[in-house]
Short mmCIF file of C-alpha atoms in Angstrom, two decimals:
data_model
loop_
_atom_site.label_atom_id
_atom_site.label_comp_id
_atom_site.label_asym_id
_atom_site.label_seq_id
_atom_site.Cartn_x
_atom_site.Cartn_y
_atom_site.Cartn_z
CA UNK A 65 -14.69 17.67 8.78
CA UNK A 66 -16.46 20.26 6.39
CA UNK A 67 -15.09 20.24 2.81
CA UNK A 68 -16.18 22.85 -0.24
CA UNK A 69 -17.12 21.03 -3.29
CA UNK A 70 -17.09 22.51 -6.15
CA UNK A 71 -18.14 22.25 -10.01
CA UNK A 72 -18.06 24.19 -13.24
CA UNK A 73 -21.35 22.48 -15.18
CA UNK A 74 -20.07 23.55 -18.28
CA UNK A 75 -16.76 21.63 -18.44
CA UNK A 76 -19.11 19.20 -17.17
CA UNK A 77 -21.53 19.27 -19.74
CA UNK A 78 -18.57 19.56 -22.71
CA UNK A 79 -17.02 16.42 -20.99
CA UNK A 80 -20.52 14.63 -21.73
CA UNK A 81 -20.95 15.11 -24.34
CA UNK A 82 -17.35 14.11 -25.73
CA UNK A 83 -17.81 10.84 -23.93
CA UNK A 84 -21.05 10.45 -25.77
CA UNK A 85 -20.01 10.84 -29.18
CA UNK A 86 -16.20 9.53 -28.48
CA UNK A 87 -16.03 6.50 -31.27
CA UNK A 88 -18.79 7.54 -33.57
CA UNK A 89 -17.47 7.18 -37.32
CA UNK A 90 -16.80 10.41 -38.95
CA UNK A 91 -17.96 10.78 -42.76
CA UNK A 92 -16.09 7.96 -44.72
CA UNK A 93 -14.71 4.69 -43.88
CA UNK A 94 -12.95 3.74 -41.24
CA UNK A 95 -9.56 1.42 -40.68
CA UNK A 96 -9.99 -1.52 -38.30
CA UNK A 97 -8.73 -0.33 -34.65
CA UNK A 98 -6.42 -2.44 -33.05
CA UNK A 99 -7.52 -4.49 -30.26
CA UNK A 100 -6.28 -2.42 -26.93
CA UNK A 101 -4.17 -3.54 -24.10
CA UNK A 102 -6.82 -4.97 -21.28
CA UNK A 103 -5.94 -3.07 -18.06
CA UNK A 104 -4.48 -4.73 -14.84
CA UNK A 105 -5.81 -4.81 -11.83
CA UNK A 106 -9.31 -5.36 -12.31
CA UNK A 107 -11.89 -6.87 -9.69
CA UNK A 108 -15.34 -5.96 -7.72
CA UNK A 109 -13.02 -4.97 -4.28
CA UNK A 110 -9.41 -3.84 -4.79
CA UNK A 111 -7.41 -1.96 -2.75
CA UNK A 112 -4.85 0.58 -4.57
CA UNK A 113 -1.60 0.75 -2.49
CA UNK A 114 0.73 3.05 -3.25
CA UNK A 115 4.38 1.81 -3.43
CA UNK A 116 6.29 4.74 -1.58
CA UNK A 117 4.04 5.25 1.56
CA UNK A 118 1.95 1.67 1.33
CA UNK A 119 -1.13 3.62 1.98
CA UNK A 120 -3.92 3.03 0.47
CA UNK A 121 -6.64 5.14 -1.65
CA UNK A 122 -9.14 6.12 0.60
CA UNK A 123 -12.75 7.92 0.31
CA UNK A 124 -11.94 10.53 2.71
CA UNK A 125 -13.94 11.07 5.91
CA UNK A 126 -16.38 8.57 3.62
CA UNK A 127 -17.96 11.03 1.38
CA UNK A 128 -20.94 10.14 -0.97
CA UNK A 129 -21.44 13.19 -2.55
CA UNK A 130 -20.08 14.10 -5.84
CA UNK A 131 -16.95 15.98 -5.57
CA UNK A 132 -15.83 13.89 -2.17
CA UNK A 133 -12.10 13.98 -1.41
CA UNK A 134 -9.58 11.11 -2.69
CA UNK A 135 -6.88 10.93 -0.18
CA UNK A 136 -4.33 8.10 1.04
CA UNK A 137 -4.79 6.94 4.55
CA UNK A 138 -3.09 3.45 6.59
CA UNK A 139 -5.00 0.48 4.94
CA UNK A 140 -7.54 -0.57 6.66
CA UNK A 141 -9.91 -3.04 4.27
CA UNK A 142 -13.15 -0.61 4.83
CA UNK A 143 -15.55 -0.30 2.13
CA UNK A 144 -14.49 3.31 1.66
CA UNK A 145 -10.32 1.71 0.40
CA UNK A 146 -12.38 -0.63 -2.05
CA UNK A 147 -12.84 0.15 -5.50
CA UNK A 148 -14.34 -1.81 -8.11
CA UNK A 149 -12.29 -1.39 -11.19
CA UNK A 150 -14.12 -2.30 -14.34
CA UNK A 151 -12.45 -3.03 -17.82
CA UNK A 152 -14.17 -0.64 -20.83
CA UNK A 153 -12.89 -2.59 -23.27
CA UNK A 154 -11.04 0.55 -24.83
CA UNK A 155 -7.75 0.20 -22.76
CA UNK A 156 -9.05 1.72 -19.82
CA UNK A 157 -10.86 1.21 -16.85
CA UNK A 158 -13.54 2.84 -14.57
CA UNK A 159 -12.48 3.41 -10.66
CA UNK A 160 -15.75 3.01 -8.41
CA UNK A 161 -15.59 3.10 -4.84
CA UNK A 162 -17.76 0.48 -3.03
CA UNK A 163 -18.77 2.87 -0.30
CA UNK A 164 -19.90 6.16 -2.42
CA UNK A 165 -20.42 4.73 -5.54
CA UNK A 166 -18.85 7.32 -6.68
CA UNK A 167 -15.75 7.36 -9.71
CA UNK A 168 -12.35 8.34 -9.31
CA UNK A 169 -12.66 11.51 -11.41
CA UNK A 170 -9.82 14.37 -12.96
CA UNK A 171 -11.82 16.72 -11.25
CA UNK A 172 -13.59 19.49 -13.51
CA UNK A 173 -11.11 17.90 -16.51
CA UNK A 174 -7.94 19.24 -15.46
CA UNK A 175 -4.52 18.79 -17.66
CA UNK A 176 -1.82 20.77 -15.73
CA UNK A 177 0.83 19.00 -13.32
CA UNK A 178 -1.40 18.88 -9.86
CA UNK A 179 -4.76 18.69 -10.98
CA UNK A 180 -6.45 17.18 -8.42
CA UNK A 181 -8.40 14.06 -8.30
CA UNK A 182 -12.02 13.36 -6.04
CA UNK A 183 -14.76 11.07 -6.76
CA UNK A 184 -17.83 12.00 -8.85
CA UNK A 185 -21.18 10.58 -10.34
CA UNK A 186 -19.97 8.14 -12.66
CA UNK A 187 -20.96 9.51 -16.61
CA UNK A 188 -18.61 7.15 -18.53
CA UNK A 189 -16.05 10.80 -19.60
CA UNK A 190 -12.67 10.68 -19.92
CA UNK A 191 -12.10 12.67 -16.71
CA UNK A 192 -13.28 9.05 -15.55
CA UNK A 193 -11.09 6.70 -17.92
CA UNK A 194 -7.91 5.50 -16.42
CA UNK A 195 -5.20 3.81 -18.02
CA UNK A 196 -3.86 0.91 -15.73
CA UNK A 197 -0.36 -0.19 -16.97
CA UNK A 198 1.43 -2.89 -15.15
CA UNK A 199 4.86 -1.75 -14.45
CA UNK A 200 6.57 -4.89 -13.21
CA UNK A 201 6.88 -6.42 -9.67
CA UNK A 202 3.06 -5.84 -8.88
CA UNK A 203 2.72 -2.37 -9.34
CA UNK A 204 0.66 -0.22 -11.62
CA UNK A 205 0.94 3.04 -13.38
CA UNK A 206 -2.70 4.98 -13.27
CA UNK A 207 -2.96 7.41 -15.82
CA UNK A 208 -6.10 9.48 -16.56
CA UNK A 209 -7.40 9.34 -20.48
CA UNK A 210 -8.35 13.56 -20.07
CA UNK A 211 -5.09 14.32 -18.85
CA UNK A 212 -2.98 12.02 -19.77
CA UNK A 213 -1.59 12.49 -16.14
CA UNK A 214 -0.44 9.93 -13.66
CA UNK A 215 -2.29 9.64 -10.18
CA UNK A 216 0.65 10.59 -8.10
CA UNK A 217 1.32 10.79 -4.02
CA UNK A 218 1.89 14.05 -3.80
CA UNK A 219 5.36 15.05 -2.54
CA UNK A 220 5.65 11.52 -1.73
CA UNK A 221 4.41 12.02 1.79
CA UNK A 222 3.75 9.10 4.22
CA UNK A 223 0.87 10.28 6.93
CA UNK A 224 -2.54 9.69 7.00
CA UNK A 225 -4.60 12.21 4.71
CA UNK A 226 -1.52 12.88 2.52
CA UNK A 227 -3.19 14.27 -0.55
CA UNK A 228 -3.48 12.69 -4.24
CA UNK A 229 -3.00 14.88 -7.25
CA UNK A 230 -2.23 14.02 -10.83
CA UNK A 231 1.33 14.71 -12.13
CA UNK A 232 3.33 14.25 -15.26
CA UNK A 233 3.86 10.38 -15.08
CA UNK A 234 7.72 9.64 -14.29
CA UNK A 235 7.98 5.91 -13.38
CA UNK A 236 8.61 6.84 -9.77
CA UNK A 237 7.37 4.83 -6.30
CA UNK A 238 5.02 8.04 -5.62
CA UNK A 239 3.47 6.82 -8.65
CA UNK A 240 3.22 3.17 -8.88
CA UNK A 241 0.17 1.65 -7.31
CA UNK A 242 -1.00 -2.23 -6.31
CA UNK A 243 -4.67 -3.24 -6.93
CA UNK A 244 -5.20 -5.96 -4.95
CA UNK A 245 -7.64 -7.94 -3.06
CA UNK A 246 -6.64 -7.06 0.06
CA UNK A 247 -7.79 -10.69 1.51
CA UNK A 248 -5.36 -12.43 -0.51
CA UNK A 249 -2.61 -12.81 2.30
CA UNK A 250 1.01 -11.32 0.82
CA UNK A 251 3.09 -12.57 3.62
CA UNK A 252 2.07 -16.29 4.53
CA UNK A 253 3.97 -18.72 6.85
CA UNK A 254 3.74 -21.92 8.23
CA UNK A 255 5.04 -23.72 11.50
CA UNK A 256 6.91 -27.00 11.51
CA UNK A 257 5.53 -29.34 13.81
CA UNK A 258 6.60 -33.06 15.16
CA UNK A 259 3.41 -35.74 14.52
CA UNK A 260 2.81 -35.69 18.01
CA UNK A 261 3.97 -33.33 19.89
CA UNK A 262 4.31 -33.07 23.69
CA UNK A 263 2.38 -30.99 25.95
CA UNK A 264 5.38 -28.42 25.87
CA UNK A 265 5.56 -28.70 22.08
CA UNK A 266 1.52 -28.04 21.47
CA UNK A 267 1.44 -25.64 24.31
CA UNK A 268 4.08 -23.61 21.99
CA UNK A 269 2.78 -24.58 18.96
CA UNK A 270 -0.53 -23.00 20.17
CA UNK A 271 0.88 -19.60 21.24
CA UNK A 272 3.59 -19.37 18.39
CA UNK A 273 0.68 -19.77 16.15
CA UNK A 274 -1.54 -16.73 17.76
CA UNK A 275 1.59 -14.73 17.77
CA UNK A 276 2.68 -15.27 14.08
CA UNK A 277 -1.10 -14.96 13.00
CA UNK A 278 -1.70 -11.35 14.56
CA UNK A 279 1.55 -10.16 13.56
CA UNK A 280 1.28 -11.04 9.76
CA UNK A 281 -2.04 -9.50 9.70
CA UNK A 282 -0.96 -6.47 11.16
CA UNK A 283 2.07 -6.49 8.44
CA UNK A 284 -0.52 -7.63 5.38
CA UNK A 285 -2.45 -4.32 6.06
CA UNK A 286 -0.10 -1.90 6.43
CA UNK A 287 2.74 -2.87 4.33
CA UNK A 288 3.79 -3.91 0.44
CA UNK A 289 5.98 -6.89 1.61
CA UNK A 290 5.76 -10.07 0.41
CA UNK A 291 7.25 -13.16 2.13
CA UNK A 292 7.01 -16.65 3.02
CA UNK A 293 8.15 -17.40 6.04
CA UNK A 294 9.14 -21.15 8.08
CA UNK A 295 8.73 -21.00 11.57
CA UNK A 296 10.03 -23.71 14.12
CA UNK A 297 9.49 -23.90 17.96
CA UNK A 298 13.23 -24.03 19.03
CA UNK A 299 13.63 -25.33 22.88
CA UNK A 300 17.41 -24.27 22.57
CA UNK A 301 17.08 -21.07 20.92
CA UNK A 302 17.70 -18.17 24.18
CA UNK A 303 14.98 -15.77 22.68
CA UNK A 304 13.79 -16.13 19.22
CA UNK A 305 15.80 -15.30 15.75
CA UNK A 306 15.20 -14.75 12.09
CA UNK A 307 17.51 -14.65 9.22
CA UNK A 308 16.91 -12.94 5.66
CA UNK A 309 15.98 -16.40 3.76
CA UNK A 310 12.27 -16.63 5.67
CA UNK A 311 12.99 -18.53 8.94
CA UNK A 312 12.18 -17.32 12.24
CA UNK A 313 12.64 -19.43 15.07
CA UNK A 314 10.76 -19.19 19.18
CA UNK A 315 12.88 -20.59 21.90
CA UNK A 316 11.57 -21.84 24.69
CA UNK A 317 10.16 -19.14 27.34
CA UNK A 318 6.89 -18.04 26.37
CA UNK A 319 7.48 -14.55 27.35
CA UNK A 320 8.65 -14.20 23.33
CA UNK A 321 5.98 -16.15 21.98
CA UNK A 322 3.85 -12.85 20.94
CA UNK A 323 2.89 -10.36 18.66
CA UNK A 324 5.40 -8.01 19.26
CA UNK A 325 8.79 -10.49 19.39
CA UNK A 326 6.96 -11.85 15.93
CA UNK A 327 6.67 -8.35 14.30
CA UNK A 328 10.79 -8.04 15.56
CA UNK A 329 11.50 -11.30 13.66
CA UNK A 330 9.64 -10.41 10.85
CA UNK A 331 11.80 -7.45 9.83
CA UNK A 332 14.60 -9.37 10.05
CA UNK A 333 13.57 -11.93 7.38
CA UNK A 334 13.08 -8.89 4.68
CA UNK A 335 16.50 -7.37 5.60
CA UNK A 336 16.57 -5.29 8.75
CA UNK A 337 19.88 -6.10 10.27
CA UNK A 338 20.86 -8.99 7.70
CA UNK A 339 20.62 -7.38 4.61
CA UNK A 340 24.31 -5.78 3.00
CA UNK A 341 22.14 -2.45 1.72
CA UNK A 342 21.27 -1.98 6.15
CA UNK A 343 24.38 -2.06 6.98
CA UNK A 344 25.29 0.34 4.20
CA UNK A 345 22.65 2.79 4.60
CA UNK A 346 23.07 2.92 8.56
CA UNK A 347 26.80 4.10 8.37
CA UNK A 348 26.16 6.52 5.39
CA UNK A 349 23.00 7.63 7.08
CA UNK A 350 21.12 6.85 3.96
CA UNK A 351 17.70 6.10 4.96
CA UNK A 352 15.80 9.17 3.26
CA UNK A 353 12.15 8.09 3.43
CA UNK A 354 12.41 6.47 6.76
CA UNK A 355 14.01 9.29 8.65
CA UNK A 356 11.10 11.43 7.14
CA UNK A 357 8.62 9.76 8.49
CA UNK A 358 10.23 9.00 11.78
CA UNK A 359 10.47 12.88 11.99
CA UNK A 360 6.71 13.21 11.55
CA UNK A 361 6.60 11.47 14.97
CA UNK A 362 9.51 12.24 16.92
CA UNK A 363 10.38 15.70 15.58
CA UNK A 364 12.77 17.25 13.49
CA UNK A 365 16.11 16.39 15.46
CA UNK A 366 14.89 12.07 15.16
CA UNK A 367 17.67 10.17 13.50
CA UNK A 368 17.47 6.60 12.84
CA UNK A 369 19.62 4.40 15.58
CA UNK A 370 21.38 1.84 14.12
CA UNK A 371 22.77 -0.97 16.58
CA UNK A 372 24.27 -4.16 15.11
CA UNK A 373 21.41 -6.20 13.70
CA UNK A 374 19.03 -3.35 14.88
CA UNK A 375 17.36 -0.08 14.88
CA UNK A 376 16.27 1.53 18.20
CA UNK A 377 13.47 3.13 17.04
CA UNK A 378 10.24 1.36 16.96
CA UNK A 379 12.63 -1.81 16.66
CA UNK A 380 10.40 -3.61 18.88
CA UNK A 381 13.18 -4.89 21.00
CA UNK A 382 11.95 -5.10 24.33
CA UNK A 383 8.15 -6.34 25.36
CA UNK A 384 7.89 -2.33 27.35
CA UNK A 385 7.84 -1.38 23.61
CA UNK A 386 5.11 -3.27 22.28
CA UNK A 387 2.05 -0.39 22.44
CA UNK A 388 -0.74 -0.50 19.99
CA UNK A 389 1.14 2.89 18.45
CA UNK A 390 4.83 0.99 18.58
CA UNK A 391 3.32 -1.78 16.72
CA UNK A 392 1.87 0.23 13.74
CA UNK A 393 4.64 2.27 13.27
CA UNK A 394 7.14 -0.75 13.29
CA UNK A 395 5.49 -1.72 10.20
CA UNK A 396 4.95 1.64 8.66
CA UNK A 397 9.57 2.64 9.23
CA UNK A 398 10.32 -0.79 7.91
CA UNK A 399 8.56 -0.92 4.82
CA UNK A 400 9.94 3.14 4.37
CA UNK A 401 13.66 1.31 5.10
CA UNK A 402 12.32 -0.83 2.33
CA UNK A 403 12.13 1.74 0.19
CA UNK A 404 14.79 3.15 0.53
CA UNK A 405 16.57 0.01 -0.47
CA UNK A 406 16.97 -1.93 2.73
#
C-alpha cells in the first residue's frame, strides 16, 4: 500500500529546539519542582489495546520510515503491536515501536481535535511525550504533552485499519487504552482431574485440555476479558455448559470436546445468555456497538438474534459454524456485547 508522508522541517526544527532547552533555569532562582506522577504502563514489549474495539496499536503495513501510519488492527503479538514505553522521569513517557524504531509522534505538532498521530525519528519533543494516566480497571488515558490531546479511536470504529487521531480527552472507551504484555495470559483456567484417572477420563482430559488451550488463546488475543475459569470432564453432562461464575463443564461425547464448543462456553461464563444486562439489552434491542460491527459483515439490514441463552450470530452453536472466520468474529461481537454492558 503506497502512503504520502509528509513534513514541515520548520515546526520540526522549532519543536527541537523547545525540547532542548525545555527545563533550563531562567535568570533567578528557582522553587523545588514537585516530584511527578511515574506513568503506567511501562515495559520493553507492550501491547496498547484499546477498550472499545480491543484492537490493538499497530505500525501499519510495518513502516520504518519516519512519518509511517499508526493505525489499530486485530492483535496479533507481531513486533510491529509492540512498543517499548520508557519512563522520562518528567511524568511522561516515550512510545517506541519494536519493529520501526520509530516514536509515536503528534505529527508536525498538531493541537486541534483530530490531529493525527504516526511514528517518527525519536528527538526527545513534546510531539513525542505522552502522558499515561491509569484510569481504573486496567486502562489508560494517553495524552500527548504538545497537545494536550488524548490518543483517541476515531469514531470508535471496530475494523481492521480503523484510524487513530488525537481528540479532546473525555474519559470515554474510544479513549482508554491497556499496555500490557501481551504474554501474560488474561483469561487462565484449569481442569479438575481424579488422581488417577481411567482411560476414558485421560482420554478426555487430553482433548478437553487442547480444546480449552486453543480457545483461550484465541480469546487472550483478540479480546479485553479477563476470567478464570474451572473446567470439569462431566460423563453426565448431554453436551457441555457454562454458567457466569467461571465453570464450564464437557460431557461425555467427544464431538464437543473442541475449540469451537470451548469458545461457546466461554461467552457464557462472562455473561452471554446468563447475565441480567443480556437479557435486557436483547428485548430492548440495546446492543449499539455489537450490531455495528455485525453490520460491517453482514450488511446494513444484520440485527442481533437473540434466542434464550443465545445469540444466532457467530454464537458458535453448531460444529458447521466453527470456520476460521466464525471463530474470530465470535470473539470480536462478544467482547462489543461487552461493551455495551453485557
Amino acid at each position: 500500500m503506497s502512503r504520502t508522508t509528509k513534513s514541515h522541517p520548520s515546526k520540526r526544527l522549532i519543536g527541537a529546539l523547545i525540547a532542548a532547552v525545555v527545563g533550563i533555569t531562567t535568570f533567578g532562582i528557582s522553587s523545588p519542582a514537585s516530584a511527578a506522577t511515574a506513568p503506567v504502563g511501562l515495559g520493553s514489549a507492550q501491547e496498547i489495546r484499546n477498550q472499545h474495539s480491543s484492537m490493538c496499536l499497530d505500525d501499519f503495513d510495518f513502516g520504518t520510515q519516519p512519518g509511517a501510519e499508526v493505525r489499530q488492527w486485530s492483535c496479533t503479538e507481531g513486533s510491529n503491536q509492540r512498543w517499548q514505553v520508557t519512563d522520562l522521569g518528567t511524568g511522561y513517557a516515550e512510545i517506541k515501536n519494536t519493529f520501526s524504531n520509530l516514536c509515536l509522534d503528534n505529527f508536525d505538532f498538531g493541537t486541534t481535535p483530530g490531529s493525527e498521530v504516526r511514528q517518527w525519528s525519536c528527538n526527545g519533543s513534546t510531539a513525542q511525550q505522552w502522558r499515561i494516566t491509569s484510569v481504573g480497571g486496567g486502562y489508560a488515558e494517553i495524552a500527548n504533552r504538545h497537545s494536550d490531546l488524548c490518543l483517541d479511536n476515531k469514531d470508535f470504529r471496530q475494523l481492521d485499519g480503523s484510524p487513530i487521531q488525537q481528540w479532546t480527552c473525555t474519559g470515554s472507551k474510544a479513549q482508554r487504552w491497556a499496555l500490557t504484555d501481551p504474554t501474560v495470559q488474561k483469561i487462565t483456567w484449569t481442569l479438575n482431574r481424579v488422581a488417577s484417572p481411567t482411560a476414558d477420563e485421560a482420554d478426555a482430559y487430553a482433548r478437553i485440555t487442547d480444546a480449552m488451550n486453543r480457545a483461550v488463546a484465541r480469546y487472550n488475543r483478540l479480546s479485553n476479558i479477563s476470567r478464570s475459569l474451572t473446567v470439569s470432564y462431566s460423563p453426565g453432562t448431554p453436551t457441555a455448559d457454562a454458567n457466569i461464575y467461571g465453570q464450564i463443564r464437557f460431557g461425555k461425547e467427544r464431538v464437543y470436546m473442541v475449540e469451537g464448543t470451548a469458545m461457546h462456553e466461554i461467552s457464557h461464563t462472562v455473561g452471554l445468555g446468563t447475565s441480567t444486562t443480556f437479557n435486557t439489552n436483547c428485548e430492548n434491542s440495546s446492543w449499539d456497538s455489537a450490531l455495528a460491527l455485525l453490520r460491517t459483515w453482514d450488511g446494513p439490514d444484520a440485527t442481533i438474534q437473540c434466542t434464550p441463552g443465545h445469540i444466532l450470530n457467530y454464537g458458535l452453536n453448531y460444529n458447521s459454524e466453527f470456520s476460521q472466520l466464525n471463530l474470530e468474529r465470535h470473539v470480536k461481537l462478544v467482547q462489543s456485547m461487552l461493551s455495551d454492558g453485557m
